[in-house]
Amino acid sequence: MNGNTPYIVVNDLQKHYKGGAIRALDGIDFSINRGEVVVIIGPSGSGKSTFLRSLNLLEIPTHGDIIVNGTNIIEKNVNIDEHRQKMCMVFQHFNLFPHMTVLKNMTLAPVKLLKKPQAEVETKALNLLKRVGLSDRAYAYPDQLSGGQKQRVAIVRALMMEPDVMLFDEPTSALDPEMVGEVLEVMKELASDGMTMVVVTHEMGFAREVGSRVIFMDDGRILEQGSPADIFGNPQNPRLKDFLSKVL
Amino acid sequence: MKKLLALFFVLLMALSLFAGCGGNKNELVMATNAAFPPYEYKEGNKIVGIDAEIAEAIAKKLGMTLVIEDVEFGAVLTGVAQGKYDMGMAGITVTEDRKKTMDFSNTYATGIQVIIVKDGSSIKSLDDIFEFNADGDPVGLKNPDIKVGVQENTTGDIYSSDAIEKWGFNDLNEDGSIKTDRVVRYKTGAEAVAGLGTKVDCVIIDNEPAKSFVAKNQGIHILEGENEYAVEDYAICVQKGNTELLEKINKALDELKADGTIDKIINKYIPKDGGAS
Amino acid sequence: MATYFAELKNDFILNFIDEGRWRWLWEGLGNTLIITFVALLMGLAIGIVIAAVRSTFDKNRESMEMHKGFGYYVLKLSNAICHLYLTVIRGTPVVVQLLIMYFIVFATSRDSLMVAMIAFGINSGAYVAEILRGGIMSIDNGQFEAGRSLGFNYIQTMIYIIIPQVFKNVLPVLCNEFIVLLKETSVAGYVGIVDLTKAGDLIRGRTFSAFMPLIAVALIYLIMVVILTALVGVLERRLRKNER
């Protein structure tokens, strides 16, 4: 793949419920280049989480194409599990494995899936924990961590797979306000390291500061997209104006 | 926990002290197991049969109302022994063991234990089941894999559960105790008969119900001739020490025998020509 | 009171010592335990398979409907069969199942013990299956999604992430099922097996006393259940400790 082709291209993506009566996604066209940070904003129920989760097929789209690195992952003979190893996801509710230590949470997938030696993986995990300021919690269980710590662990757990792109599904929404900052800090660092990211969030500050592009979604459609400066400084769509007036 | 358990058992024992202190109006409560034709069986919801009719006649003589309780055969015996019922009438055979825990009336009928087999069975007579010594006592089994079906706790069960030397079906363990694995004990005689040929090789049961079962089931028969497994007397049982009731019952039985009522009842259910009914 | 205890002693001797009647109980206990144990293993095996089929169908229905392949139809059929099995087994009393097994399905088998093990095993399988499926379904779907999003396939997610959590959650319920099973085998006497309950009945039928044999049988069941419950408690505490 040469650098000119977008890393992910989505064509006319649709997700129907009840035989088409409800359209969670109603024809999404989207693309993202390597190194881009796309932030998706919009009111709740706008379909932004559904869209993000469609990108690694946690939601099964009813119609449309998702072409990742040249492969349409909707196709029948595509091994979706291999693709997911390159498109790791961070969830609103962290979803750490409660029966494993932090270290085990991080090393499970690389050891079992990438067949890397345990010692090497552990060293890497400890380094990553150090980077996010959690080196002393390697042997703790998730129940013993605060929300912000859990989410930082979830992010480094995803990083252990050395993904090409990271999907963030409202990563700070379940956190107490004082913990939001520590998580966003880690995400900013990732962005500055050149990680390709798709982030669904209500953190407008993060969108403005870190996003290379901001997308506004409502009713299962992309209503407006552009640079943070355009979206926040010069919104065109009346619904976007309305939305921004409420959240800012 | 230990204290709780102890308390539980003290309570249980206390309760058992009161057992038997039931109300006693002008009722004569008879326990039976109504799955033993023609002595007692159900016609619709009504319990009929030789025992039921004799009991009715006795109750009439005593000026009491007869109440029949239909329970499992083992519960008839236990219930009478505990004083839960006034008397037990269920084709009950008088045995020495039973005499230890309950009192029996005079005999009113004779029962014979017979052996039912499937048509075409290799068992044609007792000689095909037991090895006999010169005195005519059994000393072993012809076929060690033989299984015998019985109704649990009936005399058929008790006889066949014994060691071979006592005309049972079981070997002895090294320590002299009896092995118990050749006898299959069912809740009813009918279930034992249902297992004939597949589950068990023969069924040991009282003669009269045996006739009924054979009449109602194709392809089985009673071993004929001198193959009576055991002859025994049927009597009414009452709680041990209840001589007052026992004497009344005996008196009534004697009168009923004298005036031919008992013969009439038995003939009604067991025609003399031998045809099973 | 003294005479009462003397009577109690005589009663004890009559019921358990005379003619070695305690042997009935010993033999009955052995049969009860072997039936329960084998039925438990069978029930676990059946339950795991059924729960796997049912929850796989439930969890993957949507993604498999996207491309309806051969596997989808196999799974759908298996799921329907499992559903039928669960409905029939849970909708009929175990005594009736036992009698059907004994007199109809295995009409020509003389091994009542084996028939009883199979009947109770098949019965228990249905309950174990639903316990396990309930356990799997009770795990937050986020756990499942987290596993899949890291690149684990369905089976790997189940083995590494879901099952260990399910096991801990359902262990007490499973043990309870074991205890229920132990007590349920008391109907084995219907097919001529001398289990613990029947052993008590047989003693009763020979001594005509109710108290001793029944209380003895009740006590033996009770002791077994109390011991089992205590063991479950220990196991539970140990599992919980592992998490902290």
mmCIF file of N, CA, C and O in Angstrom, chain B residues 67-98:
data_model
loop_
_atom_site.group_PDB
_atom_site.id
_atom_site.type_symbol
_atom_site.label_atom_id
_atom_site.label_comp_id
_atom_site.label_asym_id
_atom_site.label_seq_id
_atom_site.Cartn_x
_atom_site.Cartn_y
_atom_site.Cartn_z
ATOM 1 N N VAL B 67 -62.893 -47.805 57.508
ATOM 2 C CA VAL B 67 -62.171 -46.828 56.682
ATOM 3 C C VAL B 67 -60.958 -47.542 56.110
ATOM 4 O O VAL B 67 -60.193 -48.150 56.857
ATOM 5 N N ILE B 68 -60.813 -47.527 54.787
ATOM 6 C CA ILE B 68 -59.669 -48.225 54.185
ATOM 7 C C ILE B 68 -58.620 -47.210 53.735
ATOM 8 O O ILE B 68 -58.918 -46.248 53.037
ATOM 9 N N GLU B 69 -57.376 -47.424 54.197
ATOM 10 C CA GLU B 69 -56.255 -46.586 53.752
ATOM 11 C C GLU B 69 -55.402 -47.391 52.789
ATOM 12 O O GLU B 69 -54.967 -48.495 53.117
ATOM 13 N N ASP B 70 -55.156 -46.848 51.608
ATOM 14 C CA ASP B 70 -54.351 -47.549 50.604
ATOM 15 C C ASP B 70 -52.921 -47.016 50.641
ATOM 16 O O ASP B 70 -52.665 -45.870 50.288
ATOM 17 N N VAL B 71 -51.987 -47.838 51.119
ATOM 18 C CA VAL B 71 -50.586 -47.397 51.208
ATOM 19 C C VAL B 71 -49.679 -48.488 50.640
ATOM 20 O O VAL B 71 -50.163 -49.542 50.221
ATOM 21 N N GLU B 72 -48.371 -48.242 50.605
ATOM 22 C CA GLU B 72 -47.444 -49.268 50.126
ATOM 23 C C GLU B 72 -47.454 -50.460 51.078
ATOM 24 O O GLU B 72 -47.726 -50.308 52.273
ATOM 25 N N PHE B 73 -47.106 -51.645 50.552
ATOM 26 C CA PHE B 73 -47.214 -52.839 51.373
ATOM 27 C C PHE B 73 -46.381 -52.730 52.651
ATOM 28 O O PHE B 73 -46.834 -53.052 53.745
ATOM 29 N N GLY B 74 -45.169 -52.229 52.502
ATOM 30 C CA GLY B 74 -44.308 -52.094 53.674
ATOM 31 C C GLY B 74 -44.914 -51.162 54.707
ATOM 32 O O GLY B 74 -44.783 -51.364 55.918
ATOM 33 N N ALA B 75 -45.617 -50.128 54.217
ATOM 34 C CA ALA B 75 -46.221 -49.149 55.118
ATOM 35 C C ALA B 75 -47.423 -49.732 55.851
ATOM 36 O O ALA B 75 -47.760 -49.271 56.940
ATOM 37 N N VAL B 76 -48.066 -50.733 55.253
ATOM 38 C CA VAL B 76 -49.173 -51.404 55.945
ATOM 39 C C VAL B 76 -48.633 -52.014 57.233
ATOM 40 O O VAL B 76 -49.162 -51.797 58.334
ATOM 41 N N LEU B 77 -47.544 -52.758 57.080
ATOM 42 C CA LEU B 77 -46.973 -53.471 58.227
ATOM 43 C C LEU B 77 -46.438 -52.491 59.262
ATOM 44 O O LEU B 77 -46.741 -52.586 60.457
ATOM 45 N N THR B 78 -45.637 -51.527 58.787
ATOM 46 C CA THR B 78 -45.064 -50.565 59.719
ATOM 47 C C THR B 78 -46.160 -49.781 60.413
ATOM 48 O O THR B 78 -46.119 -49.587 61.632
ATOM 49 N N GLY B 79 -47.132 -49.346 59.636
ATOM 50 C CA GLY B 79 -48.208 -48.522 60.173
ATOM 51 C C GLY B 79 -48.997 -49.243 61.262
ATOM 52 O O GLY B 79 -49.335 -48.650 62.290
ATOM 53 N N VAL B 80 -49.256 -50.519 61.050
ATOM 54 C CA VAL B 80 -49.996 -51.284 62.055
ATOM 55 C C VAL B 80 -49.119 -51.481 63.292
ATOM 56 O O VAL B 80 -49.564 -51.299 64.427
ATOM 57 N N ALA B 81 -47.861 -51.811 63.064
ATOM 58 C CA ALA B 81 -46.950 -52.026 64.186
ATOM 59 C C ALA B 81 -46.830 -50.767 65.042
ATOM 60 O O ALA B 81 -46.697 -50.841 66.258
ATOM 61 N N GLN B 82 -46.901 -49.593 64.399
ATOM 62 C CA GLN B 82 -46.785 -48.329 65.127
ATOM 63 C C GLN B 82 -48.111 -47.876 65.707
ATOM 64 O O GLN B 82 -48.169 -46.856 66.381
ATOM 65 N N GLY B 83 -49.217 -48.566 65.362
ATOM 66 C CA GLY B 83 -50.519 -48.148 65.857
ATOM 67 C C GLY B 83 -51.145 -47.042 65.043
ATOM 68 O O GLY B 83 -52.113 -46.414 65.467
ATOM 69 N N LYS B 84 -50.581 -46.781 63.858
ATOM 70 C CA LYS B 84 -51.136 -45.747 62.991
ATOM 71 C C LYS B 84 -52.481 -46.206 62.428
ATOM 72 O O LYS B 84 -53.379 -45.406 62.227
ATOM 73 N N TYR B 85 -52.593 -47.497 62.151
ATOM 74 C CA TYR B 85 -53.857 -48.069 61.681
ATOM 75 C C TYR B 85 -54.324 -49.112 62.691
ATOM 76 O O TYR B 85 -53.518 -49.733 63.385
ATOM 77 N N ASP B 86 -55.661 -49.334 62.737
ATOM 78 C CA ASP B 86 -56.183 -50.327 63.679
ATOM 79 C C ASP B 86 -55.785 -51.733 63.270
ATOM 80 O O ASP B 86 -55.411 -52.558 64.093
ATOM 81 N N MET B 87 -55.918 -51.993 61.967
ATOM 82 C CA MET B 87 -55.557 -53.339 61.529
ATOM 83 C C MET B 87 -55.020 -53.299 60.106
ATOM 84 O O MET B 87 -55.244 -52.345 59.357
ATOM 85 N N GLY B 88 -54.287 -54.353 59.765
ATOM 86 C CA GLY B 88 -53.758 -54.462 58.414
ATOM 87 C C GLY B 88 -54.327 -55.696 57.758
ATOM 88 O O GLY B 88 -54.387 -56.772 58.366
ATOM 89 N N MET B 89 -54.806 -55.536 56.534
ATOM 90 C CA MET B 89 -55.369 -56.668 55.803
ATOM 91 C C MET B 89 -54.914 -56.491 54.374
ATOM 92 O O MET B 89 -55.414 -55.634 53.651
ATOM 93 N N ALA B 90 -53.921 -57.268 53.960
ATOM 94 C CA ALA B 90 -53.374 -57.071 52.624
ATOM 95 C C ALA B 90 -52.769 -58.376 52.150
ATOM 96 O O ALA B 90 -51.647 -58.415 51.653
ATOM 97 N N GLY B 91 -53.505 -59.446 52.344
ATOM 98 C CA GLY B 91 -52.956 -60.757 52.023
ATOM 99 C C GLY B 91 -51.696 -60.982 52.839
ATOM 100 O O GLY B 91 -50.693 -61.468 52.337
ATOM 101 N N ILE B 92 -51.744 -60.580 54.109
ATOM 102 C CA ILE B 92 -50.532 -60.609 54.933
ATOM 103 C C ILE B 92 -50.279 -62.021 55.465
ATOM 104 O O ILE B 92 -51.149 -62.620 56.098
ATOM 105 N N THR B 93 -49.115 -62.522 55.191
ATOM 106 C CA THR B 93 -48.739 -63.847 55.644
ATOM 107 C C THR B 93 -48.227 -63.786 57.083
ATOM 108 O O THR B 93 -47.505 -62.856 57.450
ATOM 109 N N VAL B 94 -48.614 -64.784 57.876
ATOM 110 C CA VAL B 94 -48.108 -64.855 59.243
ATOM 111 C C VAL B 94 -46.692 -65.427 59.201
ATOM 112 O O VAL B 94 -46.476 -66.518 58.663
ATOM 113 N N THR B 95 -45.722 -64.672 59.690
ATOM 114 C CA THR B 95 -44.362 -65.205 59.792
ATOM 115 C C THR B 95 -43.872 -65.009 61.221
ATOM 116 O O THR B 95 -44.392 -64.163 61.953
ATOM 117 N N GLU B 96 -42.864 -65.778 61.587
ATOM 118 C CA GLU B 96 -42.334 -65.695 62.950
ATOM 119 C C GLU B 96 -41.790 -64.296 63.230
ATOM 120 O O GLU B 96 -41.992 -63.725 64.288
ATOM 121 N N ASP B 97 -41.096 -63.741 62.230
ATOM 122 C CA ASP B 97 -40.532 -62.398 62.386
ATOM 123 C C ASP B 97 -41.622 -61.376 62.653
ATOM 124 O O ASP B 97 -41.496 -60.521 63.527
ATOM 125 N N ARG B 98 -42.662 -61.467 61.862
ATOM 126 C CA ARG B 98 -43.744 -60.489 61.999
ATOM 127 C C ARG B 98 -44.465 -60.641 63.340
ATOM 128 O O ARG B 98 -44.922 -59.653 63.901
#
